[in-house]
Short mmCIF file of C-alpha atoms in Angstrom, two decimals:
data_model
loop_
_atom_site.label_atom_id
_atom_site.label_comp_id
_atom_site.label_asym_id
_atom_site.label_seq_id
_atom_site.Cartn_x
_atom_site.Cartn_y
_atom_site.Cartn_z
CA UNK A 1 180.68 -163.47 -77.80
CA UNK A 2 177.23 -164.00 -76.52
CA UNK A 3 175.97 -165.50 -73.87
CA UNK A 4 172.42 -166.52 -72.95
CA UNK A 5 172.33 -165.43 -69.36
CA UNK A 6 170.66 -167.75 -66.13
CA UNK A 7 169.46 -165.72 -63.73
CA UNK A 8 167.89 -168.01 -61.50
CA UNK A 9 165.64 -167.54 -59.31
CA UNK A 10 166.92 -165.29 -56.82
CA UNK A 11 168.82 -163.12 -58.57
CA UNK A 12 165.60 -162.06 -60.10
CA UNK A 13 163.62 -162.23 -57.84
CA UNK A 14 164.89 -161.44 -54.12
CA UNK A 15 168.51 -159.88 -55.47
CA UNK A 16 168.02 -157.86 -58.60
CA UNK A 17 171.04 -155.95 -57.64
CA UNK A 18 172.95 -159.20 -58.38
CA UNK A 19 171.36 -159.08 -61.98
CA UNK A 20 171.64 -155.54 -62.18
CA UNK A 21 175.58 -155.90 -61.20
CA UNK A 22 176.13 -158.51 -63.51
CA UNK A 23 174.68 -156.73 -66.69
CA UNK A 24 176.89 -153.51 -65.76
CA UNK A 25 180.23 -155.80 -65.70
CA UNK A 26 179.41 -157.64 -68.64
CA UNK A 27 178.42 -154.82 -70.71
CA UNK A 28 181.91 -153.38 -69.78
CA UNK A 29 183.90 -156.55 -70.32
CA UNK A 30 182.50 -156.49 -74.09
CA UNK A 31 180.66 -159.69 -73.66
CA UNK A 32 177.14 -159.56 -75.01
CA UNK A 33 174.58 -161.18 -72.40
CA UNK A 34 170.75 -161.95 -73.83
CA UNK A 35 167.58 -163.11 -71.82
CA UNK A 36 165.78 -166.34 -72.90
CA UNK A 37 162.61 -167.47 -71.36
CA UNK A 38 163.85 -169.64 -68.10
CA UNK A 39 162.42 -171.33 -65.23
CA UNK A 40 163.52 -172.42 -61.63
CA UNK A 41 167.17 -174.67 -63.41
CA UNK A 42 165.54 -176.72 -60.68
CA UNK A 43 167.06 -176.40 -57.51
CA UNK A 44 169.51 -178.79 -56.81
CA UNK A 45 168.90 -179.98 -53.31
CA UNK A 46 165.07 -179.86 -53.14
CA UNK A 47 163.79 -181.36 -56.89
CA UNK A 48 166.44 -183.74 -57.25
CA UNK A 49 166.31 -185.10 -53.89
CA UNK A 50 162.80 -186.30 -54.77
CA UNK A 51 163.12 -187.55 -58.20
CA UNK A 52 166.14 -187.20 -60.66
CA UNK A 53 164.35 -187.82 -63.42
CA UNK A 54 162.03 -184.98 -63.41
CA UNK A 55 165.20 -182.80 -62.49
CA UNK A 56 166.47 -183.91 -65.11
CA UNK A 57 163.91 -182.78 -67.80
CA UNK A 58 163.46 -179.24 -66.23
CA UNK A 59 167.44 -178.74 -66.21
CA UNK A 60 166.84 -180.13 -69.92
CA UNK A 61 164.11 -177.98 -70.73
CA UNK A 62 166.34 -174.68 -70.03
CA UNK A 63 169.36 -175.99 -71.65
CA UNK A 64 167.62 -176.63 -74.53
CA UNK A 65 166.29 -173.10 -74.52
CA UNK A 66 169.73 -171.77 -74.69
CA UNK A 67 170.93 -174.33 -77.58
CA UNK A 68 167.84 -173.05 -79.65
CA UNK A 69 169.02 -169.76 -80.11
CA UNK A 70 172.66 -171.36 -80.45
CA UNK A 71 174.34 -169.71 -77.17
CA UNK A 72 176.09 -170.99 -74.44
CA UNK A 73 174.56 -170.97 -71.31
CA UNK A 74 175.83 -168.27 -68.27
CA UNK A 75 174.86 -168.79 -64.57
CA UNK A 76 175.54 -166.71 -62.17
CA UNK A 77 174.50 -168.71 -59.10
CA UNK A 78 176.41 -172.07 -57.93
CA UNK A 79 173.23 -173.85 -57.42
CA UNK A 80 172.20 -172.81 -61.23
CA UNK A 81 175.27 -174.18 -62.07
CA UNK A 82 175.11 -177.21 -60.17
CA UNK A 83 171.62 -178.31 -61.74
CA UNK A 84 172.32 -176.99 -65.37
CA UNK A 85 176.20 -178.17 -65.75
CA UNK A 86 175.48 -181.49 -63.64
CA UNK A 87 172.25 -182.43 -66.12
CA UNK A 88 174.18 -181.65 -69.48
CA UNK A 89 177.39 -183.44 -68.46
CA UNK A 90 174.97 -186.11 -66.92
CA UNK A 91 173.14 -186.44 -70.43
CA UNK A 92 176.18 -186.05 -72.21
CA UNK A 93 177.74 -188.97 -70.33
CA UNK A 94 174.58 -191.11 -70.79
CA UNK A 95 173.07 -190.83 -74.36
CA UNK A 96 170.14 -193.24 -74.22
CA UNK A 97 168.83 -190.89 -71.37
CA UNK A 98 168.54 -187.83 -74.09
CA UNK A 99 166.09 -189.91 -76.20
CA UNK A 100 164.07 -190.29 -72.79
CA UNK A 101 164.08 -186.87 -71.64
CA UNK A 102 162.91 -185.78 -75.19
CA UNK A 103 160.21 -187.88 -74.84
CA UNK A 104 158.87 -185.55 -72.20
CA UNK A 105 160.25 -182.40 -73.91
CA UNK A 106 158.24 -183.23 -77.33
CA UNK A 107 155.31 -182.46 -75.56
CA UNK A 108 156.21 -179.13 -75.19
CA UNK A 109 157.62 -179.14 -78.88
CA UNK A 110 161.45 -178.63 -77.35
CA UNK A 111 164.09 -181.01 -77.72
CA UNK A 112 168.03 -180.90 -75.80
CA UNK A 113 170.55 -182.04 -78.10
CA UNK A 114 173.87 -181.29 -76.10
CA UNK A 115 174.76 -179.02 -78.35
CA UNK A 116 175.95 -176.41 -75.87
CA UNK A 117 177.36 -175.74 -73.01
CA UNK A 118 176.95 -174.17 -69.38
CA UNK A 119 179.20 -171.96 -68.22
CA UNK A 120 179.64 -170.57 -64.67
CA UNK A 121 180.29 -166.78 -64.56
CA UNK A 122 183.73 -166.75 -62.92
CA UNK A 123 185.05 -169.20 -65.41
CA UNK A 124 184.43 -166.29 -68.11
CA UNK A 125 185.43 -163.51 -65.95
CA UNK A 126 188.94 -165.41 -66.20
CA UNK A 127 189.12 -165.64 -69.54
CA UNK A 128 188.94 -161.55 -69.36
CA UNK A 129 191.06 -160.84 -67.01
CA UNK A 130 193.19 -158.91 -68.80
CA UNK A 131 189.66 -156.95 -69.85
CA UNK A 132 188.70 -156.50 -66.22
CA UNK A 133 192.59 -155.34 -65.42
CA UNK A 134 191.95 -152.84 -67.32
CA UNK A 135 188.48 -151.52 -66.54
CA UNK A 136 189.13 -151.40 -62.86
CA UNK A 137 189.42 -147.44 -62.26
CA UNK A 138 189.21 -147.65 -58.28
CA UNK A 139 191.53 -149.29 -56.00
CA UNK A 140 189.02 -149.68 -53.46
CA UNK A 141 191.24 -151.33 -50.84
CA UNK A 142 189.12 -153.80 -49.14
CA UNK A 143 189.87 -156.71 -47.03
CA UNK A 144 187.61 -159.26 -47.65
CA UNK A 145 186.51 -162.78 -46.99
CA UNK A 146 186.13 -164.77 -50.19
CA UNK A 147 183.15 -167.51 -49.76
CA UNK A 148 183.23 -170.50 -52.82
CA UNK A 149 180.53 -171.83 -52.13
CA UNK A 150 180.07 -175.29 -52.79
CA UNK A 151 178.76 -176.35 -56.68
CA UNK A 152 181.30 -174.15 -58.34
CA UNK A 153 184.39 -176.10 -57.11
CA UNK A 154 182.20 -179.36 -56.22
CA UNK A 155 181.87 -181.96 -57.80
CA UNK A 156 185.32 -181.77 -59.02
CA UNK A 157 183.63 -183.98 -62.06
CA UNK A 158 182.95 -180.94 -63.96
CA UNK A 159 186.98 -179.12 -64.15
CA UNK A 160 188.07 -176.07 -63.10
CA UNK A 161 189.38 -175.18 -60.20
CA UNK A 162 191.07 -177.48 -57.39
CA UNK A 163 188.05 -177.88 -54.82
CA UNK A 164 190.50 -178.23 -52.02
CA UNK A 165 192.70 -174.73 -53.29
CA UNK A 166 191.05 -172.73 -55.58
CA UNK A 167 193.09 -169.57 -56.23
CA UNK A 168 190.72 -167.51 -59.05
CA UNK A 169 189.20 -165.37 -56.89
CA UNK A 170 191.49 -164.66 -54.69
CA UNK A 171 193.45 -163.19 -57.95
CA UNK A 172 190.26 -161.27 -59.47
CA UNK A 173 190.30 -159.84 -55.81
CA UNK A 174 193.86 -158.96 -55.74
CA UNK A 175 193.17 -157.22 -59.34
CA UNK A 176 190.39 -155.06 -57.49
CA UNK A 177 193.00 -153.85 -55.37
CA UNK A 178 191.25 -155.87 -52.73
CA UNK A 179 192.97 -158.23 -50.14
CA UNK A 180 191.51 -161.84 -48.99
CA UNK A 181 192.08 -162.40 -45.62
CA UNK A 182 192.28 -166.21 -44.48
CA UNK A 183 190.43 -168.19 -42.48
CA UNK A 184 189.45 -171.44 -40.90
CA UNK A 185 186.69 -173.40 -42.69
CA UNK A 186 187.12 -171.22 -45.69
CA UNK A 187 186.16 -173.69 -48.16
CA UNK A 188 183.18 -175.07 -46.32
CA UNK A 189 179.64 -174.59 -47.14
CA UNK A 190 177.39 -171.34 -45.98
CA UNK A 191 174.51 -174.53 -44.93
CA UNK A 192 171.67 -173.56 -47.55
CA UNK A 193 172.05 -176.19 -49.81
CA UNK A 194 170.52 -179.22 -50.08
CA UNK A 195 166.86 -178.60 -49.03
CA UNK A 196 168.08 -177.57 -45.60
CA UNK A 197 167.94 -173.88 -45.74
CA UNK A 198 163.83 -174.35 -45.77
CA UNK A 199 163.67 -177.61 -44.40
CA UNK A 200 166.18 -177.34 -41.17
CA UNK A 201 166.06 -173.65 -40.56
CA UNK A 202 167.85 -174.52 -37.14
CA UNK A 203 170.80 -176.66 -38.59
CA UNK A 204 171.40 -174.27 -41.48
CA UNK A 205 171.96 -171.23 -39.24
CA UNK A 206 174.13 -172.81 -36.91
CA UNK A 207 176.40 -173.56 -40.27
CA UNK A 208 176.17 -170.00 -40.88
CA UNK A 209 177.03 -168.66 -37.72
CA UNK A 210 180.07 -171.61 -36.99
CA UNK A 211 181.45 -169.47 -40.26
CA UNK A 212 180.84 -166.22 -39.90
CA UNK A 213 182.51 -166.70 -36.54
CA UNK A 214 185.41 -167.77 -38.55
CA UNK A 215 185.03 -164.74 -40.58
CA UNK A 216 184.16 -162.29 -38.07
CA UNK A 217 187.36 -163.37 -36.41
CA UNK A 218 189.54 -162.61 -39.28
CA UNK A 219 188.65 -159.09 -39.69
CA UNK A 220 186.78 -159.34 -42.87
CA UNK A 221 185.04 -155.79 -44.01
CA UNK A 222 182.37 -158.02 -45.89
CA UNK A 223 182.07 -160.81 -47.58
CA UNK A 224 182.40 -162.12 -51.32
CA UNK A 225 179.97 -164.83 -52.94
CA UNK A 226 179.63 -166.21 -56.11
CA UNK A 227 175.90 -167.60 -55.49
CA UNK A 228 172.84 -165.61 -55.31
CA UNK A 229 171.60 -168.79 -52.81
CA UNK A 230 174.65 -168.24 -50.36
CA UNK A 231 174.38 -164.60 -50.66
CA UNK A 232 170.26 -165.17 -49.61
CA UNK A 233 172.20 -166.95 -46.64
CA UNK A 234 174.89 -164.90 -45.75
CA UNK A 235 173.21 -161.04 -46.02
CA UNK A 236 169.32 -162.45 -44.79
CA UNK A 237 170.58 -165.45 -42.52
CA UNK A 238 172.59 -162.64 -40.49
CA UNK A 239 169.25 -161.02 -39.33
CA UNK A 240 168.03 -164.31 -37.82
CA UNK A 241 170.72 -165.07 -35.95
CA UNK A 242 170.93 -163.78 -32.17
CA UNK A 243 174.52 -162.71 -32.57
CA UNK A 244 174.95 -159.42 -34.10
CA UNK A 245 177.79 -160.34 -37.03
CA UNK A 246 176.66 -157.06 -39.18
CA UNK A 247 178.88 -158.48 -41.83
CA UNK A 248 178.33 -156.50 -45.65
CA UNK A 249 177.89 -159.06 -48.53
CA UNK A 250 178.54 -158.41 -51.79
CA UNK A 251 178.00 -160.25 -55.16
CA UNK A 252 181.46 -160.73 -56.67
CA UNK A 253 180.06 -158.62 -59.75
CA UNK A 254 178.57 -156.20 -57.11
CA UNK A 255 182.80 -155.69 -55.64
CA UNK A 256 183.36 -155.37 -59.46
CA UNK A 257 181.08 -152.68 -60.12
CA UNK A 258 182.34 -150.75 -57.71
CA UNK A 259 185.78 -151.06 -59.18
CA UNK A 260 184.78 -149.93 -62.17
CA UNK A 261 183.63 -146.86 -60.92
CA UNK A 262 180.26 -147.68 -60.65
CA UNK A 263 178.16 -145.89 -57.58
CA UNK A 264 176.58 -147.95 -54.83
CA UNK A 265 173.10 -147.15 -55.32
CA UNK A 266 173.15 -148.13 -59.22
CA UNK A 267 174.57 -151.15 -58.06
CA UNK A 268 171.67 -151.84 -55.61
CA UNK A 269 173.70 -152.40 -52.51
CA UNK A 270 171.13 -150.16 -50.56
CA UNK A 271 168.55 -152.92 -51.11
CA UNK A 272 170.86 -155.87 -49.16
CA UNK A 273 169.49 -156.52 -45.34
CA UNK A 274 172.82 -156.02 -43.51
CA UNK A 275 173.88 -152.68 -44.23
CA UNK A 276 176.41 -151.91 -47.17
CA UNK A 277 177.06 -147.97 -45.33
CA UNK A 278 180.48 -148.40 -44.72
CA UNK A 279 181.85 -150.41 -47.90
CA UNK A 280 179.45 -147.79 -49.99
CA UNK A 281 181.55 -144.90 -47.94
CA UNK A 282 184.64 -146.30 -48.64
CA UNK A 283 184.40 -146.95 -52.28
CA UNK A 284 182.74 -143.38 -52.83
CA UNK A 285 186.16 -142.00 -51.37
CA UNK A 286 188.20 -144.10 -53.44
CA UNK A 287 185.70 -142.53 -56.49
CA UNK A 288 186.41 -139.13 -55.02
CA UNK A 289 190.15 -139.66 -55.02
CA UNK A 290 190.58 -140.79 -58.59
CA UNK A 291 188.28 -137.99 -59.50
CA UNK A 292 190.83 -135.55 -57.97
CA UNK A 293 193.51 -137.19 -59.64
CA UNK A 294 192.28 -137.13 -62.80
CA UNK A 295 191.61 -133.27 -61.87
CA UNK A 296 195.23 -133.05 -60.80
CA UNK A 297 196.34 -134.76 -64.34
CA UNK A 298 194.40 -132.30 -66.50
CA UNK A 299 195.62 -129.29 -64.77
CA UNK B 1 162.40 -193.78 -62.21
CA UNK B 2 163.96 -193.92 -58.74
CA UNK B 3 166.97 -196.47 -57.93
CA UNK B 4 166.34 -199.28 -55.86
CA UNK B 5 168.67 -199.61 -52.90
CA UNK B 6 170.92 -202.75 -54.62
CA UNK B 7 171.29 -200.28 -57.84
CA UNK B 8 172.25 -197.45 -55.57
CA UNK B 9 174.95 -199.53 -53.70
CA UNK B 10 176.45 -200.67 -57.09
CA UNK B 11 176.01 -197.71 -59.30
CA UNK B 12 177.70 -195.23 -56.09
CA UNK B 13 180.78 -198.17 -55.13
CA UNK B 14 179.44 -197.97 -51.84
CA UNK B 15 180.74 -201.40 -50.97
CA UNK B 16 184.56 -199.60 -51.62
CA UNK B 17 183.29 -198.09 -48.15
CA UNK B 18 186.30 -198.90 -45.80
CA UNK B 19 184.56 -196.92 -42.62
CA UNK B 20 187.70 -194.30 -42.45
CA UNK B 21 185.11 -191.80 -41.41
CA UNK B 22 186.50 -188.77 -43.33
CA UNK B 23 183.28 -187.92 -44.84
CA UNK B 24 181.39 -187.67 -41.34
CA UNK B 25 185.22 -185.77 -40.41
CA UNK B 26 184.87 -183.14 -43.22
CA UNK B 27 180.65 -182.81 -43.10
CA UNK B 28 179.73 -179.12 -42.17
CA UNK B 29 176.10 -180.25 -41.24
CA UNK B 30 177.65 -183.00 -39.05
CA UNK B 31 179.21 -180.45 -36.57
CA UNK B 32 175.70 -179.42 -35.79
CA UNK B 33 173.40 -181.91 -36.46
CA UNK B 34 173.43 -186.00 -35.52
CA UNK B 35 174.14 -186.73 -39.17
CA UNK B 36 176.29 -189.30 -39.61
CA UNK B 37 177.48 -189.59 -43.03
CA UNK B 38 180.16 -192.67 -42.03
CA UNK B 39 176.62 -194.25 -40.54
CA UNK B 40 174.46 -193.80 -42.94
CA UNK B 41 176.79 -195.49 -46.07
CA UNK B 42 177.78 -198.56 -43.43
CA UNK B 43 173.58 -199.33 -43.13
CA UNK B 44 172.51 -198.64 -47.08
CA UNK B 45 175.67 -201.05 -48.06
CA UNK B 46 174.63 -203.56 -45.70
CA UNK B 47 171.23 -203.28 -46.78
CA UNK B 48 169.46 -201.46 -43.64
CA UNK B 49 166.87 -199.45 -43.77
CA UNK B 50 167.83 -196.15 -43.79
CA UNK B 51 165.13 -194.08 -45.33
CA UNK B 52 163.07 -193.58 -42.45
CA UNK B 53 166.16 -191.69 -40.69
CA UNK B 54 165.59 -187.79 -40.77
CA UNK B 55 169.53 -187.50 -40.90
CA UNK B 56 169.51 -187.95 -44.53
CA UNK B 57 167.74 -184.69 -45.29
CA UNK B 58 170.22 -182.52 -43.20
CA UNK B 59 173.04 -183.06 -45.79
CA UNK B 60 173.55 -179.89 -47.86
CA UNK B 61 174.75 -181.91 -50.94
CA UNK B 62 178.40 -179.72 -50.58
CA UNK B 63 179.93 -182.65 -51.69
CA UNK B 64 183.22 -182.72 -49.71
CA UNK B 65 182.63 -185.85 -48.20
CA UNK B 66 182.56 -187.75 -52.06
CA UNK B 67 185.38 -185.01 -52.80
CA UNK B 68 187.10 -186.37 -50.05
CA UNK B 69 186.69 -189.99 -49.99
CA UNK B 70 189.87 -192.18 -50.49
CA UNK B 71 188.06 -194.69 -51.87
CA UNK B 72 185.76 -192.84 -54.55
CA UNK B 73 182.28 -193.64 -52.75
CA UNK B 74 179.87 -191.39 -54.46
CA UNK B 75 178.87 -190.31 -50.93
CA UNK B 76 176.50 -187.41 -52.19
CA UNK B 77 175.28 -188.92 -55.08
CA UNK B 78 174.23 -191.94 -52.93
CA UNK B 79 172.63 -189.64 -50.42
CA UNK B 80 170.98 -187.48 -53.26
CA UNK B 81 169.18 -190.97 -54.33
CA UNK B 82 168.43 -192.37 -51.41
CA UNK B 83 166.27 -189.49 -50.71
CA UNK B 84 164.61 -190.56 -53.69
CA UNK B 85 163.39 -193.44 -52.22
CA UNK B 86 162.65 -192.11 -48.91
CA UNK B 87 160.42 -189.58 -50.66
CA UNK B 88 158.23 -192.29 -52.13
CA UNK B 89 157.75 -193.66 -49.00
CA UNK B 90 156.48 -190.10 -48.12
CA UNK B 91 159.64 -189.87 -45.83
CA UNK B 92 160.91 -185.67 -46.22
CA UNK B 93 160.17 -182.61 -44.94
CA UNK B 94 156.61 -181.26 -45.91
CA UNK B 95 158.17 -177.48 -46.54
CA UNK B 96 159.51 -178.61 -49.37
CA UNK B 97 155.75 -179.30 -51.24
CA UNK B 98 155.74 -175.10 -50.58
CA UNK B 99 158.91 -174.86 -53.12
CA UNK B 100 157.82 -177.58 -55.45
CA UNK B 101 154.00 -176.17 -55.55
CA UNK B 102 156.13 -172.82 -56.44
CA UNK B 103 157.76 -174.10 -59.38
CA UNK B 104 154.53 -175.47 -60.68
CA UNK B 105 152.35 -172.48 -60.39
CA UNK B 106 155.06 -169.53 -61.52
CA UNK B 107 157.84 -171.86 -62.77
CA UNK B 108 160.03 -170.25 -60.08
CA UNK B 109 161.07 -171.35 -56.77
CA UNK B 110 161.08 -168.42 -55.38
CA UNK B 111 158.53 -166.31 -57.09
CA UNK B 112 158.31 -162.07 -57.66
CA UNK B 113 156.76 -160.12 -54.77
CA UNK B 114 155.36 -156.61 -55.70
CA UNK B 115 157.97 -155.47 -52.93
CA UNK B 116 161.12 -156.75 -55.24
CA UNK B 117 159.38 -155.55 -58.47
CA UNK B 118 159.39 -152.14 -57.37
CA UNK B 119 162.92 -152.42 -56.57
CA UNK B 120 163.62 -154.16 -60.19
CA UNK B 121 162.44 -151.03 -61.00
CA UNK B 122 164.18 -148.45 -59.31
CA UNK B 123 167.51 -149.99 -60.27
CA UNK B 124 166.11 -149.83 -63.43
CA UNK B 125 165.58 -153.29 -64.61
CA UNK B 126 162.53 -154.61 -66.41
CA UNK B 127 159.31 -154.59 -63.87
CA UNK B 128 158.99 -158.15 -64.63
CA UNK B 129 161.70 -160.42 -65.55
CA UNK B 130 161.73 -161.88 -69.37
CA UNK B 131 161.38 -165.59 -68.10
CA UNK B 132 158.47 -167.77 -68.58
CA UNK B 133 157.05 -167.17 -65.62
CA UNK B 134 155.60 -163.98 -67.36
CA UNK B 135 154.60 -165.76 -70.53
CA UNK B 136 151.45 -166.97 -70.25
CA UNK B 137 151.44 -169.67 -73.28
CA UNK B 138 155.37 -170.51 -71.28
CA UNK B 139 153.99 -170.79 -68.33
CA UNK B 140 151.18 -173.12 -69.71
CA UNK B 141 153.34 -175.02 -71.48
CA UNK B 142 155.81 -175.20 -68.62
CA UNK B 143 152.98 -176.94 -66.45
CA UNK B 144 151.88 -179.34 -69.03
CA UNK B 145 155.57 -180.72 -68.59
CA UNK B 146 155.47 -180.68 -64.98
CA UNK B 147 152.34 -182.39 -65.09
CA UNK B 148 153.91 -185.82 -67.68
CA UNK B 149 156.57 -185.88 -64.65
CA UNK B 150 156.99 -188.26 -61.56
CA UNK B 151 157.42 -185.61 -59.12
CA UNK B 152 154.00 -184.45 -59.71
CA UNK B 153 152.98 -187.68 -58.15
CA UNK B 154 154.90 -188.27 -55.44
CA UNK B 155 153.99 -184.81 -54.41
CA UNK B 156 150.31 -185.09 -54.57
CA UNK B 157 150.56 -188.73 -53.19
CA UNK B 158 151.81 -186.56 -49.86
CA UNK B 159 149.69 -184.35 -49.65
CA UNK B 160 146.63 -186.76 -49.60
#
């Protein structure tokens, strides 16, 4: 199957590891990704706070980009996902708004039909989880925090998993031979969304350190997101805070990379602002150890 | 075309609002900040002015509080569009014109430095993504829509 992939914007653009992470898993899950010419989905919590409308048509205008070359539409961010799955539900739900937003879209000689669909990233790792069982070569052995984030489980509106106990990654971390330690608040958000991440600088890292308290606490060897946004949070918002968490965080296709054998520096973790060392270290053993073995077998 | 506040308190069931205070209970901002979420749905239901109140941009639209909400209020929703109207009035935080005037000019909100494209291409990835913001006759186009929107206005209108 193919998939027209979303990078947003800061996967691209201040994370390529995240992009380059995702195309390695992808490629070895047999799932064909393609790049269509995007823009900004727009952000959730800054365009449509000031007017829905024009959210609306640039969600529209992206969609539609996808549905032109007839593929569905993969994001890998939870804000991406938000935007994009929100507006085409939103449209699909109210047709007499398509008419209007193709009013604005003629003008550019596009035109959204709701013809596709969005899909977040996680929702088509599951489908392949038997794939992924079986292209995990390293049991890296990790314990580590999962973070949500908010717009993949929330609004509930759009299915999937149960906002309130989500379980799927927990199980694509158990498959990595990974463990995900519990703990308080684990649900809640990392405090970029919503416009406050540039427009309260103050509020939104006193959300991020009340959790990585939490996670701190629990003995977490780094963290798992699903969201280039919260990962901007978690790995950059560290260095602003006074308290010294020094927490790793990793993409969830970053973790799976790594499972698959994939080295550290190919995977970009280098380029992250709190330091990878010690997760890179420990998955180049668990490389080293299945190279023996393999060694061993041969022999 | 924004909602007006009577639209708002219909289309979001905000008048379901029983005042159980869950969704100022389960707010993450709320344990740091003043915001109120409980306060804020009691004075748009009632028909007070709340748009003026800085509170209402220090929700990070996680939605647990409409998750939440025995009642089904559209808590977030209702937040999400009474921002709308607050931003007409010229009521948000000016940082934001930064992100929106970012979108307009490289149809990203957070554009390419040279710094990340010369780690694009050490991990081997193109120099310059494949997105319109690296298409010039995109890009154009891509501004000529921005430019038949509404949010073109309101954010000129603030910055006069």
């Amino acid at each position: 199957m193919r998939y027209s992939l979303f990078p947003g914007c800061i996967a691209k653009n201040l994370y390529p590891s995240i992009e380059k992470a995702t195309s390695i898993v992808f490629k070895e899950l047999g799932i064909e990704l393609v790049e269509d010419p995007y823009t900004c989905c727009p952000a959730p919590g800054v365009i449509r706070s000031y007017d829905f409308d024009s959210w609306l048509v640039i969600a529209a205008r992206n969609i539609a980009t996808a549905e032109a070359k007839g593929t569905p539409l993969l994001t890998i961010c939870n804000g991406c996902y938000g935007t994009l799955g929100a507006a085409d539900r939103f449209l699909k739900a109210h047709p007499e708004y398509i008419e209007r937003v193709n009013r604005f879209l003629a003008t550019v000689d596009m035109r959204y039909l709701g013809a596709t669909r969005v899909v977040h990233f996680v929702d088509l790792i599951k489908e392949s989880l038997p794939q992924l069982k079986d292209a995990v070569r390293v049991e890296l052995d990790l314990k580590v925090a999962i973070h949500y984030g908010c717009h993949y489980l929330k609004p509930s509106a759009h299915g999937g998993e149960n906002p309130e106990r989500p379980e799927i990654l927990e199980r694509i971390v158990e498959c990595l031979g990974c463990e995900s330690v519990d703990f308080p608040e684990k649900l809640s958000c990392c405090g970029a969304g919503g416009g406050v991440w540039s427009g309260n600088e103050d509020l939104s890292l006193a959300i991020l350190h009340r959790k990585l308290n939490f996670i701190k606490e629990a003995g977490a060897e780094c963290i798992i997101d699903i969201c280039p946004f919260c990962h901007l949070q978690l790995d950059q918002g560290q260095k602003r805070l006074k308290t010294r968490f020094e927490i790793p965080v990793l993409h969830l296709n970053q973790l799976i990379g790594l499972s698959f054998g994939v080295k550290d520096k190919i995977l970009g973790l280098h380029t992250h602002m709190v330091s990878t060392r010690n997760i890179a270290k420990k998955a180049k053993k668990a490389r080293k150890d299945l190279f023996e073995e393999n060694e061993e077998k041969e022999i | 075309m924004a909602l007006d506040l009577p639209t708002i308190i219909r289309n979001f069931d905000l008048r379901k609002c029983m005042q159980c205070g869950k969704c100022s209970a389960s707010c993450p901002a709320g344990f740091e900040s003043n915001l109120r979420t409980r306060m804020i749905i009691y004075m748009a239901k009632s028909g007070m002015d709340v748009l003026d109140l800085n509170e209402l941009w220090s929700c990070t639209t996680c939605y647990t509080c409409q998750e939440r909400c025995p009642k089904g209020v559209k808590v977030t929703d209702a937040i999400i569009f009474l921002r709308n109207l607050a931003a007409r009035r010229g009521n948000f935080p000016r940082i934001h014109l930064t992100a929106i005037k970012a979108i307009y000019d490289t149809s990203n909100g957070f554009p390419l430095t040279p710094e990340i494209s010369k780690i694009r291409s050490l991990l081997g990835l193109q120099k310059e993504p494949a997105d319109v913001a690296h298409n010039e006759e995109a890009l154009s186009k891509f501004r000529r829509l921005m430019e038949s929107i509404e949010i073109i206005n309101i954010t000129r209108e603030a910055q006069k």
